[in-house]
CSV table of C-alpha atoms and ligand atoms in Angstrom, one decimal:
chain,number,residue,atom,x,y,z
A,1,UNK,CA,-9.5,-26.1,-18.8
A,2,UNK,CA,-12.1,-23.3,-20.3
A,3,UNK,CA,-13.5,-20.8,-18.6
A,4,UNK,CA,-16.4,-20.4,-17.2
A,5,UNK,CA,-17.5,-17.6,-18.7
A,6,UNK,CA,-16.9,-18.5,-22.5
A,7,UNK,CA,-15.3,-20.7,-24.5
A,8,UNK,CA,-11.2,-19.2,-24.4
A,9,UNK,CA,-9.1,-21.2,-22.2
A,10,UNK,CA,-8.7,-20.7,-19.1
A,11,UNK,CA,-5.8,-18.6,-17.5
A,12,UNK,CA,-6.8,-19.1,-13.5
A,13,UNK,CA,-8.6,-20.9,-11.3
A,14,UNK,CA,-10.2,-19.0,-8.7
A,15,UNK,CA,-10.3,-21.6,-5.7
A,16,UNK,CA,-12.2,-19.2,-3.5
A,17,UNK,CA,-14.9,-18.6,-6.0
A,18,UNK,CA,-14.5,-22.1,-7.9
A,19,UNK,CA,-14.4,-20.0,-11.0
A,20,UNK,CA,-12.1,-21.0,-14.3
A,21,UNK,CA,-11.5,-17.6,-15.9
A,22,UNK,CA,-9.8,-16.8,-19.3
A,23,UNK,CA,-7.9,-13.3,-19.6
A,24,UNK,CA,-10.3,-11.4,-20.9
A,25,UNK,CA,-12.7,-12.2,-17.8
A,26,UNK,CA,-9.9,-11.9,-14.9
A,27,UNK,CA,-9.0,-8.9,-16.3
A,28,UNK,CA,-12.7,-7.8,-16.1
A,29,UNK,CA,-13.2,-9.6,-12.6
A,30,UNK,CA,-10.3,-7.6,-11.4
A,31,UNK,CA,-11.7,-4.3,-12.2
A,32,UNK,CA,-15.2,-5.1,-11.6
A,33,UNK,CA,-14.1,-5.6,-7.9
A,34,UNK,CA,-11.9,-2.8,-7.7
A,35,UNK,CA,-14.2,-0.5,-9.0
A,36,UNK,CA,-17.2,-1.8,-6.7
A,37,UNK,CA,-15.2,-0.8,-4.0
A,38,UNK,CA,-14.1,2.5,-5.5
A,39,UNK,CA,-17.9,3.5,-5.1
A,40,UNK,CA,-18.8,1.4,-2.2
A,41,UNK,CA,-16.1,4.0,-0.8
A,42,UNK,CA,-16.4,7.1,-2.6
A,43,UNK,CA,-13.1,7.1,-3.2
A,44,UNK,CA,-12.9,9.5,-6.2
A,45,UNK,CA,-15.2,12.9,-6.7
A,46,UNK,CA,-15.0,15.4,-9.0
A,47,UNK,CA,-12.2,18.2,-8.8
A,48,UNK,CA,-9.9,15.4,-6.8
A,49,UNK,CA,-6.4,15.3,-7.0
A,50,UNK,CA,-5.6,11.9,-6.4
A,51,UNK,CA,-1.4,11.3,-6.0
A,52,UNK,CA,-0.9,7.5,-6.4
A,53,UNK,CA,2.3,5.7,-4.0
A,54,UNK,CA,4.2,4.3,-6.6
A,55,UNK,CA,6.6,2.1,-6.0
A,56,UNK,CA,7.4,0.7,-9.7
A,57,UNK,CA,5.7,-2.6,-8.6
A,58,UNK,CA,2.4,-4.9,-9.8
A,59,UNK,CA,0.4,-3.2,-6.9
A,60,UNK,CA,1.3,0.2,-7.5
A,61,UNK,CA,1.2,-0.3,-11.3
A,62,UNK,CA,-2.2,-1.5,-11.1
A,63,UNK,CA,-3.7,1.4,-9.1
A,64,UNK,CA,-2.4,4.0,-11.3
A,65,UNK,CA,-3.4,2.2,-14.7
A,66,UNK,CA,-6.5,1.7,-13.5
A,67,UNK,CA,-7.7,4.7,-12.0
A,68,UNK,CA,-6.4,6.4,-14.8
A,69,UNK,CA,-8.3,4.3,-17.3
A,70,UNK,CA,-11.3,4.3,-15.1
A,71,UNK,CA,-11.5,8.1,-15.3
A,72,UNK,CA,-9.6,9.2,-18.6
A,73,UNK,CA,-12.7,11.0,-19.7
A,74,UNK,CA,-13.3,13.0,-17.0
A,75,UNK,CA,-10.5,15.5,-16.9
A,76,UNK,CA,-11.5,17.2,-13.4
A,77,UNK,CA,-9.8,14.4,-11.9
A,78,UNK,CA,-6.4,14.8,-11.7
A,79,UNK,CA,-3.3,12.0,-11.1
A,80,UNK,CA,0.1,12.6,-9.8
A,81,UNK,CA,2.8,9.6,-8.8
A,82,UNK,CA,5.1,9.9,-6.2
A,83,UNK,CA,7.8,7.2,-5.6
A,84,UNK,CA,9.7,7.3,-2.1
A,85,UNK,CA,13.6,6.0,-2.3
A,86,UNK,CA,14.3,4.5,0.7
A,87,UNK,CA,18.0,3.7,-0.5
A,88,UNK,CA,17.5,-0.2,-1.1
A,89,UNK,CA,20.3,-1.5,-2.7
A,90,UNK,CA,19.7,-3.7,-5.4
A,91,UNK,CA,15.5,-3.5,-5.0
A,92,UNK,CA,14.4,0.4,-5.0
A,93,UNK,CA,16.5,1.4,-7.6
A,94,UNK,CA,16.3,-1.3,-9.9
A,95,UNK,CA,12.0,-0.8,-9.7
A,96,UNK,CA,11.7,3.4,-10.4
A,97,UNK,CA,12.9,2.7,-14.2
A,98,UNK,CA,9.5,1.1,-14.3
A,99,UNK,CA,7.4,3.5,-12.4
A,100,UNK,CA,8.8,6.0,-14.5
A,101,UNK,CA,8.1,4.3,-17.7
A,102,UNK,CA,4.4,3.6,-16.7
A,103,UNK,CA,4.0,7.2,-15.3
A,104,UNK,CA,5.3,7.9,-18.7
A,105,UNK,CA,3.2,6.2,-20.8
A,106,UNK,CA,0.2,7.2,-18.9
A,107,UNK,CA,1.1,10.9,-19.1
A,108,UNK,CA,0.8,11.1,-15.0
A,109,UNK,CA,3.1,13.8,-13.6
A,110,UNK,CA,5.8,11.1,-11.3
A,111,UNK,CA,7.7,12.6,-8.3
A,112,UNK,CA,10.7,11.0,-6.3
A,113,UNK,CA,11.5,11.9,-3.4
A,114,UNK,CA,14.1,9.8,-1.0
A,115,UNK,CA,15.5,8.9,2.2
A,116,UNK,CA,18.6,10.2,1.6
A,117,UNK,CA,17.6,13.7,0.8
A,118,UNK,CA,14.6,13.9,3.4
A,119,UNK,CA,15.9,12.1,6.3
A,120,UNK,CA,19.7,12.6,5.6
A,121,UNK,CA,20.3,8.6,5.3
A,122,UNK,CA,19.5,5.6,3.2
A,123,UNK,CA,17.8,2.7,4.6
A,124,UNK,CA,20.6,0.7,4.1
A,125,UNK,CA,23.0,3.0,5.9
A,126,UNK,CA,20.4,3.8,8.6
A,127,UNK,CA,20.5,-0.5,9.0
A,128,UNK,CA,23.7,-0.9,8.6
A,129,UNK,CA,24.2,1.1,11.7
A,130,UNK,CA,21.4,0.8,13.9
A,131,UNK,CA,18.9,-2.4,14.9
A,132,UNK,CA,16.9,-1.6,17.6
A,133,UNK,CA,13.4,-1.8,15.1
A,134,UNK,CA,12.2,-3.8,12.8
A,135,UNK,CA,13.5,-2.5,9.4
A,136,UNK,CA,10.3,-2.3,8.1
A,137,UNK,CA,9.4,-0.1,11.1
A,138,UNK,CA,12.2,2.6,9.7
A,139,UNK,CA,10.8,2.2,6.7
A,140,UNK,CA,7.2,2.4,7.1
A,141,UNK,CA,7.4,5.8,9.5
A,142,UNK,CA,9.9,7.7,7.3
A,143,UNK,CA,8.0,6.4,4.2
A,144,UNK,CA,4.3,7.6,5.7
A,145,UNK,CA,6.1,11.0,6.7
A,146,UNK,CA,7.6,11.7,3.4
A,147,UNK,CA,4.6,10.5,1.5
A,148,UNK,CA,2.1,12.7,3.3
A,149,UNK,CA,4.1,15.7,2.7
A,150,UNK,CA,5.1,15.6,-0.8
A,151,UNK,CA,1.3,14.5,-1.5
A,152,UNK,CA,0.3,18.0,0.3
A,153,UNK,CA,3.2,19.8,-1.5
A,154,UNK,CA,2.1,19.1,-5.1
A,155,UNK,CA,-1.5,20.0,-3.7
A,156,UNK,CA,-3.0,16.5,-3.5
A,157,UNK,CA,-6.1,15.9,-1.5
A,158,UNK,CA,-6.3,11.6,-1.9
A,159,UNK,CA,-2.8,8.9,-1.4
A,160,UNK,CA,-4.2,5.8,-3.5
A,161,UNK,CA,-2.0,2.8,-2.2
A,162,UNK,CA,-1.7,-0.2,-3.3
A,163,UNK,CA,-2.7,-2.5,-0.8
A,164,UNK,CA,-4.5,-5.7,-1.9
A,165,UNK,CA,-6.0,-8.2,-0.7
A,166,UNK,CA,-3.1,-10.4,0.9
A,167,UNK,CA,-1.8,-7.0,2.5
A,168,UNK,CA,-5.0,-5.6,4.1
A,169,UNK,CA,-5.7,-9.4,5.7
A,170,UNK,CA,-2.2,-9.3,6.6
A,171,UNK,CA,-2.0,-6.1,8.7
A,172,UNK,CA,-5.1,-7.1,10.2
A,173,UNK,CA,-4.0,-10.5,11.5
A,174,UNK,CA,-1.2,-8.6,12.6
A,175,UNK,CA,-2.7,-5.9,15.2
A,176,UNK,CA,-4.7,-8.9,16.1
A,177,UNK,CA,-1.9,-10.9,17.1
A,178,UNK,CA,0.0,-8.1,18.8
A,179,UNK,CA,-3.2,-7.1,20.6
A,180,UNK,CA,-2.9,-3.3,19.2
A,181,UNK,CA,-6.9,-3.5,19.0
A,182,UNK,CA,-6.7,0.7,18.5
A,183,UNK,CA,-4.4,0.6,15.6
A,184,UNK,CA,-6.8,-2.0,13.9
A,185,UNK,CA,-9.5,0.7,14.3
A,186,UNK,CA,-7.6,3.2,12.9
A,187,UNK,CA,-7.4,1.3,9.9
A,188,UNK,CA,-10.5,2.8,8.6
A,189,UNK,CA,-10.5,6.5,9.9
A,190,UNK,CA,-13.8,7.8,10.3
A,191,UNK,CA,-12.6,11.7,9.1
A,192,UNK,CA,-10.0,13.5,7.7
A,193,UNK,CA,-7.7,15.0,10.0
A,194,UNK,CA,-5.9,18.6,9.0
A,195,UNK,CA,-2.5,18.0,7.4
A,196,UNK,CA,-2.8,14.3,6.9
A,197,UNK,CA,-3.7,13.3,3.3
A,198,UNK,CA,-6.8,10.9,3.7
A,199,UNK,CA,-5.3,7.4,1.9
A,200,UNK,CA,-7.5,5.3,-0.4
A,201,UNK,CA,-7.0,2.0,-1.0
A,202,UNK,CA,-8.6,0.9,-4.2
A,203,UNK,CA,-7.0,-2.3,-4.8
A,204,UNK,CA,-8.3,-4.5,-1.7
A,205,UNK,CA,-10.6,-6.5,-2.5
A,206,UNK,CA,-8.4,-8.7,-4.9
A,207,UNK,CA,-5.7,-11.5,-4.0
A,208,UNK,CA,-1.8,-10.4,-4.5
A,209,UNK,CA,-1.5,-13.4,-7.6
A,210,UNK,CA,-4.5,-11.6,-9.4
A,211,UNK,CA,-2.9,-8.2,-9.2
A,212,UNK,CA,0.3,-9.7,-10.3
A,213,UNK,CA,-1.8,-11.6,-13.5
A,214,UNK,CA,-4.0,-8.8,-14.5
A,215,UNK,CA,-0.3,-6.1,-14.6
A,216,UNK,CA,0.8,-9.1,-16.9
A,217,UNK,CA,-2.3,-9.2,-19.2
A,218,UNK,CA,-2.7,-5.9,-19.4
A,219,UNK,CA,1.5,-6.1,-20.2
A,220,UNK,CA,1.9,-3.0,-16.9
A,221,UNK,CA,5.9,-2.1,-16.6
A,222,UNK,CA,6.4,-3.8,-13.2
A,223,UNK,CA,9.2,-4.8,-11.3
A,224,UNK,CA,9.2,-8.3,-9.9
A,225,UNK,CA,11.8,-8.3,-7.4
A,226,UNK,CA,11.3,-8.2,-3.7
A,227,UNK,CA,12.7,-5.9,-0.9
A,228,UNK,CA,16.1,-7.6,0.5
A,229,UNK,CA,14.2,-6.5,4.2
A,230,UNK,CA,10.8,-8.9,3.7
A,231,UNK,CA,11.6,-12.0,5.6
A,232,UNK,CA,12.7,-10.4,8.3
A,233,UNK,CA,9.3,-9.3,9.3
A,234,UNK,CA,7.0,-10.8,11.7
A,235,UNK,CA,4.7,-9.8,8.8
A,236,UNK,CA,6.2,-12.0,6.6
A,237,UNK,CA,5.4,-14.7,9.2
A,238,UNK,CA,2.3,-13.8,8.9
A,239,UNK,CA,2.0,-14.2,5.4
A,240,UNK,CA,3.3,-17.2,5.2
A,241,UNK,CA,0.9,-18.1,7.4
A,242,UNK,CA,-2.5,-17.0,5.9
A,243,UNK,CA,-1.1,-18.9,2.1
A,244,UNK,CA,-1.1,-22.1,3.8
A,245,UNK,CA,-4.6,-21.6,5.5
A,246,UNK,CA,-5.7,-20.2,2.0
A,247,UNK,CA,-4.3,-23.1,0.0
A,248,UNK,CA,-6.2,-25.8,3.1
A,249,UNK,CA,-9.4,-23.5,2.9
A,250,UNK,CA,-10.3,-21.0,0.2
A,251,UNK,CA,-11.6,-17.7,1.1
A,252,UNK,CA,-9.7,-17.3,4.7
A,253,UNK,CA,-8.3,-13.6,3.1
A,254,UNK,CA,-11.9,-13.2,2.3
A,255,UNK,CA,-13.0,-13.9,5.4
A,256,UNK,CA,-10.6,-12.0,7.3
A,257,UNK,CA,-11.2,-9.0,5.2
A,258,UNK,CA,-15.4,-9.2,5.8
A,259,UNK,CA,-14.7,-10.2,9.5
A,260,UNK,CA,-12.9,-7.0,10.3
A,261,UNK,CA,-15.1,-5.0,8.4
A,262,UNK,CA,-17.9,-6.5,10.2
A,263,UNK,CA,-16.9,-5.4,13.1
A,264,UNK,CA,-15.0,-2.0,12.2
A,265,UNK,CA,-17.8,0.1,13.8
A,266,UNK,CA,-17.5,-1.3,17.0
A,267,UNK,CA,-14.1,-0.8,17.0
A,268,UNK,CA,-14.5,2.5,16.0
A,269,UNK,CA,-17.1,3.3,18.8
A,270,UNK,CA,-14.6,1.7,21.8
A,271,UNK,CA,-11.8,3.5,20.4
A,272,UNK,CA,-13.0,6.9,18.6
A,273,UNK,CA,-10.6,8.9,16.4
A,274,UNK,CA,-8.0,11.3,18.7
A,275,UNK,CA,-7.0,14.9,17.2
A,276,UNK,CA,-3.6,14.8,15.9
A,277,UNK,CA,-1.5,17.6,16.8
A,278,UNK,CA,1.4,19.0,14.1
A,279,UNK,CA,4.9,17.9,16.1
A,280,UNK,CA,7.0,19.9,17.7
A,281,UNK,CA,10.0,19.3,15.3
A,282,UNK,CA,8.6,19.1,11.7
A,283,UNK,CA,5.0,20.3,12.0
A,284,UNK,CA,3.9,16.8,10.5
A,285,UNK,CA,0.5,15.7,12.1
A,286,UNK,CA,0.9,13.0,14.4
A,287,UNK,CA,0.7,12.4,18.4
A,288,UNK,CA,1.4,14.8,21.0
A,289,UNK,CA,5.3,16.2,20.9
A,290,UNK,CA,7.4,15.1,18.7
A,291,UNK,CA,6.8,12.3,15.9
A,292,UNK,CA,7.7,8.8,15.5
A,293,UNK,CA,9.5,10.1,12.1
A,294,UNK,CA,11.6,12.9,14.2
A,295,UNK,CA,12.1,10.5,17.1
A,296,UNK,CA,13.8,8.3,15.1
A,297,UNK,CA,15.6,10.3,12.8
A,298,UNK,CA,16.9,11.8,16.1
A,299,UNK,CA,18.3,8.4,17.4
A,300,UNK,CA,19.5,7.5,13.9
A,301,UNK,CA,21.9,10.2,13.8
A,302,UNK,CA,23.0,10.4,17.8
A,303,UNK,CA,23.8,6.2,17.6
A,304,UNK,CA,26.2,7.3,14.2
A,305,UNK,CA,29.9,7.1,14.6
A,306,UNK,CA,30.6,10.8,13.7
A,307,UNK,CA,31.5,11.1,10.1
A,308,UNK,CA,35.0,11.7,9.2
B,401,LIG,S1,9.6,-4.8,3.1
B,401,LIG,FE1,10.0,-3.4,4.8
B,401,LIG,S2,12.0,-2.5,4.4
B,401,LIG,FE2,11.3,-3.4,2.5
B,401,LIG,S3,10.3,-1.7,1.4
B,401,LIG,FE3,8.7,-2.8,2.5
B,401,LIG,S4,8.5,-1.7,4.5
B,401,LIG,FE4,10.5,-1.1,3.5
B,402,LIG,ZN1,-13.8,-16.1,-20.7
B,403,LIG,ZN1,8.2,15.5,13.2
């Protein structure tokens, strides 16, 4: 099949669009929507210094290549990586050799910075001995706290993630179905808050095969493995969920993405941004007392058999 564009063959079909494209015009459809949002956004200004999550994957791979292509000639924007070990055995440390190598060839300071060290346990040990959460909720709280604070550390004022398109409809189906109408609105905070590094999330308005084409074209180090902790998520339900209803009707990622922006302001109005208050234990921002991150850590270690 050619594309539609020119005369090259074709390297996807784009069912949602009911475009053929050949590398050269995915590559520049990917950026072309990335960057759209980028200023739709504001997400970059002069004199920012922009740390990027890295995790050694296509998403994270992406973000970083990009933004550092996007805005090579304009030195008063800086870029800094920062990679969070979690202590995955057989994922995590198998994908920083590639986050390094890209943070490498793109001349980007990279940072590391793990569980272990931080929290005083590895995911897997913190699993291996405790279930009460999801383990992606572990994850996600100890991963956010440690994130924020190296960003703030190495003097960062923007977190780029990696979210795409698949993960932003994702979370959003998934406050829907657990009725957590407030965390949906906080999706899209209206300010900054002090201590909290405001996140930007360049890659969202592109499908999670797209991202993973355009790393290959462009020939991005990226790890393709996947965490050992995925399907146990209700979030992987979820995904699986929203392939099949893409696959019987193209665009429903789309249109879950435009829906909920569509009605973010609303949101925003029936549930307006709370003050968040530096915890009690760690000085983090978060809610009232202590935080989710020192809550948990706190559990962690009283439900451990004490160590010999
Ligand atoms: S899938 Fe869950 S456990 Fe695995 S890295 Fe992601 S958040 Fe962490
Ligand atoms: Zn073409
Ligand atoms: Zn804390």
């Amino acid at each position: 099949m050619k594309c539609d564009k020119c005369n090259r063959e074709a390297v996807i079909f784009q069912r949602y669009s009911g475009m053929h494209l050949c590398g050269p015009h995915e590559v520049a459809d990917v950026e072309r929507k990335i960057k759209r949002r980028m200023r739709k956004e504001r997400m970059a200004k002069p004199g920012d210094h922009i740390a990027v999550a890295m995790s050694g994957g296509k998403d994270s791979a992406v973000t970083l290549s990009i933004l550092v292509d996007t805005f090579t000639t304009r030195s008063n924007i800086k870029f800094s990586a920062i990679t969070v070990d979690e202590g995955i055995e057989g994922y995590r440390n198998e994908s920083i050799p590639y986050a390094k190598e890209l943070c490498d060839r793109l001349g980007v300071p990279h940072y590391v910075v793990s569980f272990k060290e931080e929290i005083g346990h590895t995911l897997d040990d913190i699993l291996s001995r405790e279930r009460k959460e999801a383990s992606c909720t572990y994850c996600g709280v100890f991963r956010r706290t440690l994130l924020n604070r190296k960003a703030r550390e190495i003097g960062a004022n923007k977190l780029a993630t990696g979210h795409n398109l698949d993960d932003e409809a994702q979370v959003v189906l998934l406050n829907v179905m657990n009725g957590d109408v407030e965390r949906l609105a906080r999706l899209r905070p209206s300010r900054a808050q002090e201590g909290l590094i405001p996140r930007i999330k360049p890659l969202i308005d592109v499908p999670e095969k797209e991202i993973a084409l355009y790393a290959f074209l462009k020939k991005l180090p990226f790890y393709m493995g996947e965490c050992p902790y995925t399907s146990e998520s209700f979030r992987g339900e979820i995904k699986d969920m929203l392939n099949d209803f893409e696959a019987r009707h193209p665009g429903t990622k789309y249109s879950v993405l435009s829906g909920f922006e569509n009605m973010i302001d609303c949101l925003k109005e029936k549930y307006p941004q709370v003050p968040l208050h530096n915890c009690e234990v760690c000085g983090e921002p978060g809610i009232q007392g202590v935080c989710q991150a020192c809550k948990l850590k706190k559990r962690v270690k009283i439900d451990r058999e004490p160590e010999a």
